[in-house]
Coordinates of N, CA and C in Angstrom, one line a residue:
M1047 N 0.8 -1.2 0.0 CA 0.0 0.0 0.0 C 0.9 1.2 0.0
R1048 N 0.5 2.2 -0.8 CA 1.2 3.5 -0.8 C 0.2 4.7 -1.0
T1049 N 0.7 5.9 -0.7 CA -0.1 7.0 -1.0 C 0.1 7.5 -2.4
M1050 N -1.0 7.8 -3.1 CA -1.0 8.3 -4.5 C -1.9 9.5 -4.7
C1051 N -1.5 10.3 -5.7 CA -2.4 11.4 -6.1 C -3.7 10.8 -6.6
C1052 N -4.8 11.6 -6.4 CA -6.1 11.1 -6.8 C -7.0 12.3 -7.0
L1053 N -8.3 12.0 -7.4 CA -9.3 13.1 -7.5 C -9.9 13.3 -6.1
R1054 N -10.4 14.5 -5.9 CA -11.0 14.9 -4.6 C -12.1 13.9 -4.2
S1055 N -12.8 13.4 -5.2 CA -14.0 12.6 -5.0 C -13.6 11.1 -4.7
T1056 N -12.3 10.8 -4.7 CA -11.9 9.4 -4.4 C -12.3 9.0 -3.0
A1057 N -13.0 7.8 -3.0 CA -13.4 7.2 -1.7 C -12.9 5.8 -1.5
S1058 N -12.8 5.4 -0.3 CA -12.3 4.0 -0.1 C -13.2 3.1 -0.9
G1059 N -12.6 2.1 -1.6 CA -13.3 1.2 -2.5 C -13.3 1.6 -3.9
T1060 N -12.8 2.9 -4.2 CA -12.8 3.3 -5.6 C -11.7 2.6 -6.4
R1061 N -12.0 2.2 -7.6 CA -11.0 1.6 -8.5 C -10.7 2.6 -9.6
A1062 N -9.4 2.8 -9.9 CA -9.0 3.7 -11.0 C -8.1 3.0 -11.9
V1063 N -8.1 3.3 -13.2 CA -7.1 2.8 -14.1 C -5.9 3.8 -14.2
V1064 N -4.7 3.3 -14.5 CA -3.6 4.2 -14.6 C -3.2 4.2 -16.1
Y1065 N -3.2 5.3 -16.7 CA -2.9 5.5 -18.2 C -1.6 6.1 -18.4
R1066 N -0.8 5.5 -19.2 CA 0.5 6.0 -19.6 C 0.4 6.8 -20.9
S1067 N 0.9 8.0 -20.9 CA 0.9 8.8 -22.1 C 2.3 8.8 -22.7
G1068 N 2.5 9.4 -23.8 CA 3.8 9.3 -24.5 C 4.0 8.0 -25.2
R1069 N 5.2 7.5 -25.1 CA 5.5 6.2 -25.8 C 4.8 5.1 -25.1
C1070 N 4.3 4.1 -25.9 CA 3.6 3.0 -25.5 C 2.3 3.4 -24.7
Q1071 N 1.5 4.3 -25.2 CA 0.3 4.7 -24.6 C -0.7 3.6 -24.3
G1072 N -1.3 3.7 -23.2 CA -2.4 2.8 -22.8 C -2.5 2.6 -21.3
I1073 N -3.4 1.7 -21.0 CA -3.6 1.4 -19.5 C -2.6 0.5 -19.1
V1074 N -1.8 0.9 -18.0 CA -0.7 0.1 -17.5 C -1.0 -0.5 -16.1
G1075 N -2.1 -0.1 -15.5 CA -2.3 -0.6 -14.2 C -3.7 -0.2 -13.7
V1076 N -4.0 -0.8 -12.5 CA -5.2 -0.5 -11.8 C -4.9 -0.2 -10.3
V1077 N -5.6 0.8 -9.8 CA -5.4 1.2 -8.4 C -6.7 1.0 -7.6
D1078 N -6.6 0.2 -6.6 CA -7.7 0.1 -5.6 C -7.4 1.0 -4.4
F1079 N -8.2 2.0 -4.2 CA -8.0 2.9 -3.1 C -8.6 2.4 -1.8
L1080 N -7.8 2.4 -0.8 CA -8.2 1.9 0.5 C -8.7 2.9 1.5
T1081 N -8.5 4.2 1.2 CA -8.9 5.3 2.1 C -9.5 6.4 1.2
D1082 N -10.2 7.3 1.9 CA -10.8 8.5 1.2 C -9.7 9.5 0.9
A1083 N -9.9 10.3 -0.1 CA -9.0 11.4 -0.5 C -8.9 12.4 0.7
V1084 N -7.7 12.9 0.9 CA -7.4 14.0 1.8 C -6.5 15.0 1.1
P1085 N -6.6 16.3 1.5 CA -5.9 17.3 0.9 C -4.4 17.1 1.1
R1086 N -3.6 17.4 0.1 CA -2.1 17.4 0.2 C -1.6 18.8 0.6
A1087 N -0.5 18.8 1.2 CA 0.1 20.1 1.6 C 0.4 21.0 0.4
D1088 N 0.8 20.4 -0.7 CA 1.1 21.2 -1.9 C 0.0 21.4 -2.9
R1089 N -1.2 21.3 -2.4 CA -2.5 21.3 -3.2 C -2.7 19.9 -3.8
G1090 N -3.9 19.7 -4.2 CA -4.2 18.4 -4.8 C -4.8 17.5 -3.7
W1091 N -4.9 16.2 -4.1 CA -5.5 15.2 -3.2 C -4.7 14.0 -3.2
E1092 N -4.8 13.2 -2.2 CA -4.1 11.9 -2.1 C -4.9 10.9 -1.3
A1093 N -4.7 9.6 -1.5 CA -5.3 8.5 -0.8 C -4.4 7.3 -0.8
D1094 N -4.5 6.5 0.1 CA -3.8 5.2 0.2 C -4.4 4.2 -0.8
G1095 N -3.6 3.5 -1.5 CA -4.1 2.5 -2.4 C -3.1 1.5 -2.8
V1096 N -3.5 0.5 -3.5 CA -2.6 -0.6 -4.0 C -2.7 -0.6 -5.5
F1097 N -1.5 -0.4 -6.1 CA -1.3 -0.4 -7.6 C -1.0 -1.8 -8.0
R1098 N -1.7 -2.3 -9.1 CA -1.4 -3.6 -9.7 C -1.2 -3.4 -11.2
P1099 N -0.1 -3.8 -11.7 CA 0.2 -3.6 -13.1 C -0.7 -4.4 -14.0
V1100 N -1.0 -3.9 -15.2 CA -1.7 -4.7 -16.2 C -0.6 -5.1 -17.2
E1101 N -0.3 -6.4 -17.3 CA 0.7 -6.9 -18.2 C 0.2 -8.0 -19.1
P1102 N 0.2 -7.8 -20.4 CA 0.8 -6.6 -21.1 C -0.2 -5.5 -21.0
H1103 N 0.3 -4.3 -21.2 CA -0.5 -3.1 -21.0 C -1.6 -3.1 -22.1
L1104 N -2.7 -2.4 -21.9 CA -3.8 -2.3 -22.9 C -3.6 -1.1 -23.7
P1105 N -3.1 -1.3 -25.0 CA -2.7 -0.2 -25.8 C -3.8 0.8 -26.2
R1106 N -3.5 2.1 -26.4 CA -4.5 3.1 -26.7 C -5.2 2.7 -28.0
A1107 N -4.4 2.2 -29.0 CA -5.0 1.8 -30.3 C -6.2 0.8 -30.0
E1108 N -6.1 -0.1 -29.1 CA -7.2 -1.0 -28.8 C -8.3 -0.3 -28.1
L1109 N -8.0 0.7 -27.3 CA -9.1 1.4 -26.6 C -9.9 2.3 -27.7
L1110 N -9.1 2.9 -28.6 CA -9.8 3.7 -29.6 C -10.5 2.9 -30.7
A1111 N -10.2 1.6 -30.8 CA -10.9 0.8 -31.8 C -12.2 0.3 -31.3
D1112 N -12.5 0.4 -30.0 CA -13.8 0.0 -29.4 C -14.7 1.2 -29.4
P1113 N -15.9 1.1 -30.1 CA -16.8 2.2 -30.2 C -17.3 2.7 -28.8
D1114 N -17.4 1.9 -27.8 CA -17.8 2.4 -26.5 C -16.7 3.1 -25.7
L1115 N -15.4 2.7 -26.0 CA -14.3 3.3 -25.3 C -13.7 4.5 -26.0
R1116 N -13.9 4.6 -27.4 CA -13.3 5.7 -28.1 C -13.7 7.1 -27.6
P1117 N -14.9 7.4 -27.2 CA -15.2 8.7 -26.7 C -14.5 9.0 -25.4
V1118 N -14.2 8.0 -24.6 CA -13.5 8.2 -23.3 C -12.0 8.5 -23.5
F1119 N -11.4 7.7 -24.5 CA -9.9 7.8 -24.6 C -9.4 8.6 -25.8
A1120 N -10.3 9.2 -26.6 CA -9.9 10.0 -27.7 C -9.4 11.3 -27.3
H1121 N -9.9 11.9 -26.2 CA -9.5 13.2 -25.7 C -9.3 12.9 -24.2
L1122 N -8.1 12.6 -23.8 CA -7.8 12.2 -22.4 C -8.1 13.4 -21.4
Q1123 N -8.7 13.0 -20.3 CA -8.9 13.9 -19.2 C -9.2 13.1 -17.9
S1124 N -9.0 13.6 -16.8 CA -9.4 12.9 -15.6 C -10.9 12.8 -15.5
R1125 N -11.3 11.7 -15.1 CA -12.8 11.4 -15.0 C -13.1 10.9 -13.7
R1126 N -14.3 11.3 -13.2 CA -14.8 10.8 -11.9 C -15.3 9.4 -12.1
R1127 N -16.0 9.1 -13.2 CA -16.5 7.8 -13.5 C -16.7 7.6 -15.0
L1128 N -16.7 6.3 -15.4 CA -16.9 6.0 -16.8 C -18.4 5.8 -17.0
P1129 N -18.8 6.1 -18.2 CA -20.2 5.7 -18.6 C -20.4 4.2 -18.5
G1130 N -21.6 3.7 -18.3 CA -21.8 2.3 -18.1 C -21.3 1.4 -19.1
L1131 N -21.5 1.7 -20.4 CA -21.1 0.8 -21.5 C -19.5 0.8 -21.5
A1132 N -18.9 1.9 -21.3 CA -17.4 2.0 -21.4 C -16.9 1.2 -20.2
R1133 N -17.5 1.4 -19.0 CA -17.0 0.6 -17.8 C -17.1 -0.9 -18.1
S1134 N -18.2 -1.3 -18.7 CA -18.4 -2.8 -18.9 C -17.3 -3.3 -19.9
R1135 N -17.1 -2.5 -21.0 CA -16.2 -2.9 -22.0 C -14.8 -3.0 -21.5
L1136 N -14.4 -1.9 -20.7 CA -13.1 -1.9 -20.1 C -12.9 -3.1 -19.2
G1137 N -13.9 -3.4 -18.4 CA -13.8 -4.5 -17.5 C -13.6 -5.8 -18.2
A1138 N -14.2 -5.9 -19.4 CA -14.0 -7.1 -20.2 C -12.6 -7.2 -20.8
L1139 N -12.0 -6.1 -21.1 CA -10.6 -6.1 -21.7 C -9.5 -6.2 -20.7
L1140 N -9.7 -5.8 -19.5 CA -8.7 -5.9 -18.5 C -8.6 -7.3 -17.9
P1141 N -7.4 -7.7 -17.4 CA -7.3 -9.0 -16.8 C -8.2 -9.1 -15.6
D1142 N -8.6 -10.2 -15.2 CA -9.5 -10.4 -14.0 C -8.7 -10.1 -12.7
L1143 N -9.0 -8.9 -12.2 CA -8.3 -8.4 -11.0 C -9.4 -8.3 -9.9
P1144 N -9.4 -9.2 -8.9 CA -10.5 -9.0 -7.9 C -10.3 -7.8 -7.1
R1145 N -11.3 -7.2 -6.6 CA -11.3 -6.0 -5.8 C -10.7 -6.3 -4.5
L1146 N -9.9 -5.4 -4.0 CA -9.3 -5.5 -2.6 C -10.4 -5.1 -1.6
G1147 N -10.3 -5.6 -0.4 CA -11.2 -5.1 0.7 C -10.9 -3.7 1.0
T1148 N -11.9 -3.0 1.5 CA -11.7 -1.6 1.9 C -11.4 -1.5 3.3
A1149 N -10.7 -0.4 3.7 CA -10.3 -0.2 5.1 C -11.2 1.0 5.6
R1150 N -12.0 0.7 6.5 CA -12.9 1.8 7.1 C -13.0 1.6 8.5

């Protein structure tokens, strides 16, 4: 477990994907957050979570080829949640990673 940057709305039990930009773009991991977000001293938000790599990574080309995921990954930005169809498709493309228990 380690502390990572996150969105202010991150709550214990939130799952997020980690996207690599630049060379070899795509989803490279999943983070299961174990605590709610708290303010950082230098602005921004952080929470404790567990990072698990996705190997091999899920390339951006594959994300853009899917009609339900294209709108999400064509113009990258932080998102609070994915639309239902995109969430289902992404779940089907990622390896089976069971959710971690939450700490409350």
